């Protein structure tokens, strides 16, 4: 039988209590406690971009929808079936599901939203409507 392996985060000194880890765990600020779909949202002149970390997901396992001003991204994948003749001592790969929803500003054209997956990062491009883009106003002489 194999020995049990226990993973522990390194501490500063043996007697020190790690308050940061305690509070990050309580408030769910520690990235290691999230399973999937950590997101970054940014704005450009042309629109907004959303990037989600989705390691191990394939395009067919991800669903992106826009409905009534809400962008919803969800995904599901199932664990690999156990192979005959194997005895697993650790089984951390599992079924995984996630859903993230984001309210969109009225300036987003929902019908033009595009998404693509590359190296485990889903990028969603959210173009602004022409009216929402900054534009120059010509100044004329008074009559």
PDB file of C-alpha atoms in Angstrom:
ATOM      1  CA  UNK A   1       0.000   0.000   0.000  1.00  0.00           C
ATOM      2  CA  UNK A   2       1.281   3.472  -0.856  1.00  0.00           C
ATOM      3  CA  UNK A   3       1.822   6.048   1.897  1.00  0.00           C
ATOM      4  CA  UNK A   4      -0.585   8.976   2.167  1.00  0.00           C
ATOM      5  CA  UNK A   5       0.859  12.222   0.834  1.00  0.00           C
ATOM      6  CA  UNK A   6      -0.298  15.416   2.497  1.00  0.00           C
ATOM      7  CA  UNK A   7       0.251  18.718   0.682  1.00  0.00           C
ATOM      8  CA  UNK A   8       0.964  21.719   2.910  1.00  0.00           C
ATOM      9  CA  UNK A   9       1.717  25.265   1.911  1.00  0.00           C
ATOM     10  CA  UNK A  10       5.099  26.424   3.224  1.00  0.00           C
ATOM     11  CA  UNK A  11       4.849  28.758   6.194  1.00  0.00           C
ATOM     12  CA  UNK A  12       7.229  31.527   7.163  1.00  0.00           C
ATOM     13  CA  UNK A  13       8.327  29.921  10.425  1.00  0.00           C
ATOM     14  CA  UNK A  14       7.036  26.982  12.319  1.00  0.00           C
ATOM     15  CA  UNK A  15       5.262  29.061  14.989  1.00  0.00           C
ATOM     16  CA  UNK A  16       3.875  31.811  12.732  1.00  0.00           C
ATOM     17  CA  UNK A  17       0.184  31.819  11.885  1.00  0.00           C
ATOM     18  CA  UNK A  18      -0.600  32.695   8.271  1.00  0.00           C
ATOM     19  CA  UNK A  19      -3.370  35.324   8.583  1.00  0.00           C
ATOM     20  CA  UNK A  20      -3.306  36.100   4.843  1.00  0.00           C
ATOM     21  CA  UNK A  21      -4.112  32.514   3.957  1.00  0.00           C
ATOM     22  CA  UNK A  22      -6.884  32.364   6.568  1.00  0.00           C
ATOM     23  CA  UNK A  23      -8.644  35.510   5.350  1.00  0.00           C
ATOM     24  CA  UNK A  24      -8.121  34.795   1.649  1.00  0.00           C
ATOM     25  CA  UNK A  25      -9.708  31.392   2.184  1.00  0.00           C
ATOM     26  CA  UNK A  26     -12.681  32.866   4.047  1.00  0.00           C
ATOM     27  CA  UNK A  27     -13.263  35.552   1.426  1.00  0.00           C
ATOM     28  CA  UNK A  28     -12.417  33.256  -1.503  1.00  0.00           C
ATOM     29  CA  UNK A  29      -9.661  35.604  -2.676  1.00  0.00           C
ATOM     30  CA  UNK A  30      -7.063  32.873  -2.990  1.00  0.00           C
ATOM     31  CA  UNK A  31      -6.869  31.816  -6.646  1.00  0.00           C
ATOM     32  CA  UNK A  32      -5.897  28.279  -5.720  1.00  0.00           C
ATOM     33  CA  UNK A  33      -9.313  27.786  -4.117  1.00  0.00           C
ATOM     34  CA  UNK A  34     -11.150  28.524  -7.386  1.00  0.00           C
ATOM     35  CA  UNK A  35     -11.711  25.616  -9.688  1.00  0.00           C
ATOM     36  CA  UNK A  36     -12.070  27.349 -13.058  1.00  0.00           C
ATOM     37  CA  UNK A  37     -13.082  30.479 -14.917  1.00  0.00           C
ATOM     38  CA  UNK A  38     -10.999  33.229 -13.338  1.00  0.00           C
ATOM     39  CA  UNK A  39     -11.779  36.276 -15.505  1.00  0.00           C
ATOM     40  CA  UNK A  40     -10.152  39.495 -16.722  1.00  0.00           C
ATOM     41  CA  UNK A  41     -12.290  42.239 -18.305  1.00  0.00           C
ATOM     42  CA  UNK A  42     -10.706  45.066 -20.299  1.00  0.00           C
ATOM     43  CA  UNK A  43     -11.862  47.916 -22.543  1.00  0.00           C
ATOM     44  CA  UNK A  44     -10.455  49.158 -25.837  1.00  0.00           C
ATOM     45  CA  UNK A  45     -11.645  51.895 -28.170  1.00  0.00           C
ATOM     46  CA  UNK A  46     -13.461  49.282 -30.267  1.00  0.00           C
ATOM     47  CA  UNK A  47     -15.143  47.395 -27.423  1.00  0.00           C
ATOM     48  CA  UNK A  48     -14.595  45.197 -24.417  1.00  0.00           C
ATOM     49  CA  UNK A  49     -12.700  41.966 -24.034  1.00  0.00           C
ATOM     50  CA  UNK A  50     -13.203  39.196 -21.535  1.00  0.00           C
ATOM     51  CA  UNK A  51     -10.634  36.476 -20.913  1.00  0.00           C
ATOM     52  CA  UNK A  52     -11.407  33.399 -18.821  1.00  0.00           C
ATOM     53  CA  UNK A  53      -8.988  30.703 -17.748  1.00  0.00           C
ATOM     54  CA  UNK A  54     -10.440  27.349 -18.770  1.00  0.00           C
ATOM     55  CA  UNK A  55      -7.572  24.852 -18.658  1.00  0.00           C
ATOM     56  CA  UNK A  56      -8.420  21.459 -20.096  1.00  0.00           C
ATOM     57  CA  UNK A  57     -11.732  22.526 -21.666  1.00  0.00           C
ATOM     58  CA  UNK A  58     -12.408  21.985 -25.365  1.00  0.00           C
ATOM     59  CA  UNK A  59     -14.530  24.261 -27.567  1.00  0.00           C
ATOM     60  CA  UNK A  60     -17.403  21.756 -27.616  1.00  0.00           C
ATOM     61  CA  UNK A  61     -17.607  21.836 -23.803  1.00  0.00           C
ATOM     62  CA  UNK A  62     -18.122  25.627 -23.575  1.00  0.00           C
ATOM     63  CA  UNK A  63     -21.354  27.546 -24.193  1.00  0.00           C
ATOM     64  CA  UNK A  64     -21.438  31.342 -24.679  1.00  0.00           C
ATOM     65  CA  UNK A  65     -24.800  33.151 -24.882  1.00  0.00           C
ATOM     66  CA  UNK A  66     -26.029  36.739 -24.859  1.00  0.00           C
ATOM     67  CA  UNK A  67     -29.614  37.242 -23.715  1.00  0.00           C
ATOM     68  CA  UNK A  68     -31.268  40.501 -22.639  1.00  0.00           C
ATOM     69  CA  UNK A  69     -28.008  42.259 -21.858  1.00  0.00           C
ATOM     70  CA  UNK A  70     -26.404  39.375 -19.963  1.00  0.00           C
ATOM     71  CA  UNK A  71     -23.397  37.421 -21.229  1.00  0.00           C
ATOM     72  CA  UNK A  72     -23.384  33.893 -19.815  1.00  0.00           C
ATOM     73  CA  UNK A  73     -20.455  31.533 -20.199  1.00  0.00           C
ATOM     74  CA  UNK A  74     -20.830  27.971 -18.990  1.00  0.00           C
ATOM     75  CA  UNK A  75     -18.997  24.746 -19.432  1.00  0.00           C
ATOM     76  CA  UNK A  76     -19.036  21.117 -18.407  1.00  0.00           C
ATOM     77  CA  UNK A  77     -16.593  18.281 -18.763  1.00  0.00           C
ATOM     78  CA  UNK A  78     -16.617  14.810 -17.333  1.00  0.00           C
ATOM     79  CA  UNK A  79     -13.785  12.820 -15.876  1.00  0.00           C
ATOM     80  CA  UNK A  80     -12.067  10.128 -17.818  1.00  0.00           C
ATOM     81  CA  UNK A  81     -13.436   6.671 -17.165  1.00  0.00           C
ATOM     82  CA  UNK A  82     -11.335   4.454 -14.973  1.00  0.00           C
ATOM     83  CA  UNK A  83      -9.290   1.972 -16.932  1.00  0.00           C
ATOM     84  CA  UNK A  84      -9.487  -1.686 -16.079  1.00  0.00           C
ATOM     85  CA  UNK A  85      -6.415  -3.008 -14.302  1.00  0.00           C
ATOM     86  CA  UNK A  86      -5.652   0.299 -12.546  1.00  0.00           C
ATOM     87  CA  UNK A  87      -5.928   0.968  -8.850  1.00  0.00           C
ATOM     88  CA  UNK A  88      -6.172   4.704  -8.211  1.00  0.00           C
ATOM     89  CA  UNK A  89      -4.615   6.004  -4.997  1.00  0.00           C
ATOM     90  CA  UNK A  90      -5.389   9.648  -5.758  1.00  0.00           C
ATOM     91  CA  UNK A  91      -8.261  10.719  -8.003  1.00  0.00           C
ATOM     92  CA  UNK A  92      -8.390  14.536  -8.370  1.00  0.00           C
ATOM     93  CA  UNK A  93      -9.608  14.822 -11.956  1.00  0.00           C
ATOM     94  CA  UNK A  94     -13.372  14.976 -11.807  1.00  0.00           C
ATOM     95  CA  UNK A  95     -16.535  16.201 -13.414  1.00  0.00           C
ATOM     96  CA  UNK A  96     -16.385  19.949 -13.573  1.00  0.00           C
ATOM     97  CA  UNK A  97     -19.084  22.520 -14.279  1.00  0.00           C
ATOM     98  CA  UNK A  98     -19.029  26.290 -14.141  1.00  0.00           C
ATOM     99  CA  UNK A  99     -21.226  29.242 -15.044  1.00  0.00           C
ATOM    100  CA  UNK A 100     -20.221  32.888 -15.104  1.00  0.00           C
ATOM    101  CA  UNK A 101     -22.619  35.717 -16.000  1.00  0.00           C
ATOM    102  CA  UNK A 102     -21.774  39.336 -16.767  1.00  0.00           C
ATOM    103  CA  UNK A 103     -24.167  42.272 -17.243  1.00  0.00           C
ATOM    104  CA  UNK A 104     -23.374  44.071 -20.474  1.00  0.00           C
ATOM    105  CA  UNK A 105     -23.613  47.815 -21.026  1.00  0.00           C
ATOM    106  CA  UNK A 106     -26.276  48.925 -23.507  1.00  0.00           C
ATOM    107  CA  UNK A 107     -23.518  49.985 -25.923  1.00  0.00           C
ATOM    108  CA  UNK A 108     -22.594  46.341 -26.704  1.00  0.00           C
ATOM    109  CA  UNK A 109     -23.893  44.811 -29.932  1.00  0.00           C
ATOM    110  CA  UNK A 110     -24.889  41.324 -28.762  1.00  0.00           C
ATOM    111  CA  UNK A 111     -25.227  39.920 -32.266  1.00  0.00           C
ATOM    112  CA  UNK A 112     -21.554  40.716 -33.018  1.00  0.00           C
ATOM    113  CA  UNK A 113     -20.019  39.031 -29.945  1.00  0.00           C
ATOM    114  CA  UNK A 114     -17.268  36.558 -30.863  1.00  0.00           C
ATOM    115  CA  UNK A 115     -15.451  33.964 -28.756  1.00  0.00           C
ATOM    116  CA  UNK A 116     -12.418  31.768 -29.310  1.00  0.00           C
ATOM    117  CA  UNK A 117     -10.404  29.357 -27.176  1.00  0.00           C
ATOM    118  CA  UNK A 118      -6.612  29.248 -27.320  1.00  0.00           C
ATOM    119  CA  UNK A 119      -4.256  27.441 -24.921  1.00  0.00           C
ATOM    120  CA  UNK A 120      -6.877  27.187 -22.179  1.00  0.00           C
ATOM    121  CA  UNK A 121      -7.922  30.849 -22.336  1.00  0.00           C
ATOM    122  CA  UNK A 122     -11.358  31.776 -23.678  1.00  0.00           C
ATOM    123  CA  UNK A 123     -11.397  35.265 -25.202  1.00  0.00           C
ATOM    124  CA  UNK A 124     -14.777  36.908 -25.757  1.00  0.00           C
ATOM    125  CA  UNK A 125     -14.799  40.038 -27.917  1.00  0.00           C
ATOM    126  CA  UNK A 126     -17.645  42.450 -27.196  1.00  0.00           C
ATOM    127  CA  UNK A 127     -17.738  45.224 -29.838  1.00  0.00           C
ATOM    128  CA  UNK A 128     -19.246  48.605 -29.022  1.00  0.00           C
ATOM    129  CA  UNK A 129     -22.014  49.998 -31.185  1.00  0.00           C
ATOM    130  CA  UNK A 130     -20.896  52.823 -33.516  1.00  0.00           C
ATOM    131  CA  UNK A 131     -22.863  55.344 -31.434  1.00  0.00           C
ATOM    132  CA  UNK A 132     -20.901  54.386 -28.295  1.00  0.00           C
ATOM    133  CA  UNK A 133     -17.478  54.842 -29.863  1.00  0.00           C
ATOM    134  CA  UNK A 134     -15.784  58.188 -29.354  1.00  0.00           C
ATOM    135  CA  UNK A 135     -15.935  60.362 -32.445  1.00  0.00           C
ATOM    136  CA  UNK A 136     -14.706  63.814 -33.330  1.00  0.00           C
ATOM    137  CA  UNK A 137     -17.188  66.675 -33.636  1.00  0.00           C
ATOM    138  CA  UNK A 138     -16.296  69.387 -36.116  1.00  0.00           C
ATOM    139  CA  UNK A 139     -16.443  72.891 -34.749  1.00  0.00           C
ATOM    140  CA  UNK A 140     -17.959  75.386 -37.165  1.00  0.00           C
ATOM    141  CA  UNK A 141     -18.202  79.178 -37.193  1.00  0.00           C
ATOM    142  CA  UNK A 142     -21.357  80.785 -35.860  1.00  0.00           C
ATOM    143  CA  UNK A 143     -23.720  82.207 -38.449  1.00  0.00           C
TER     144      UNK A 143
END
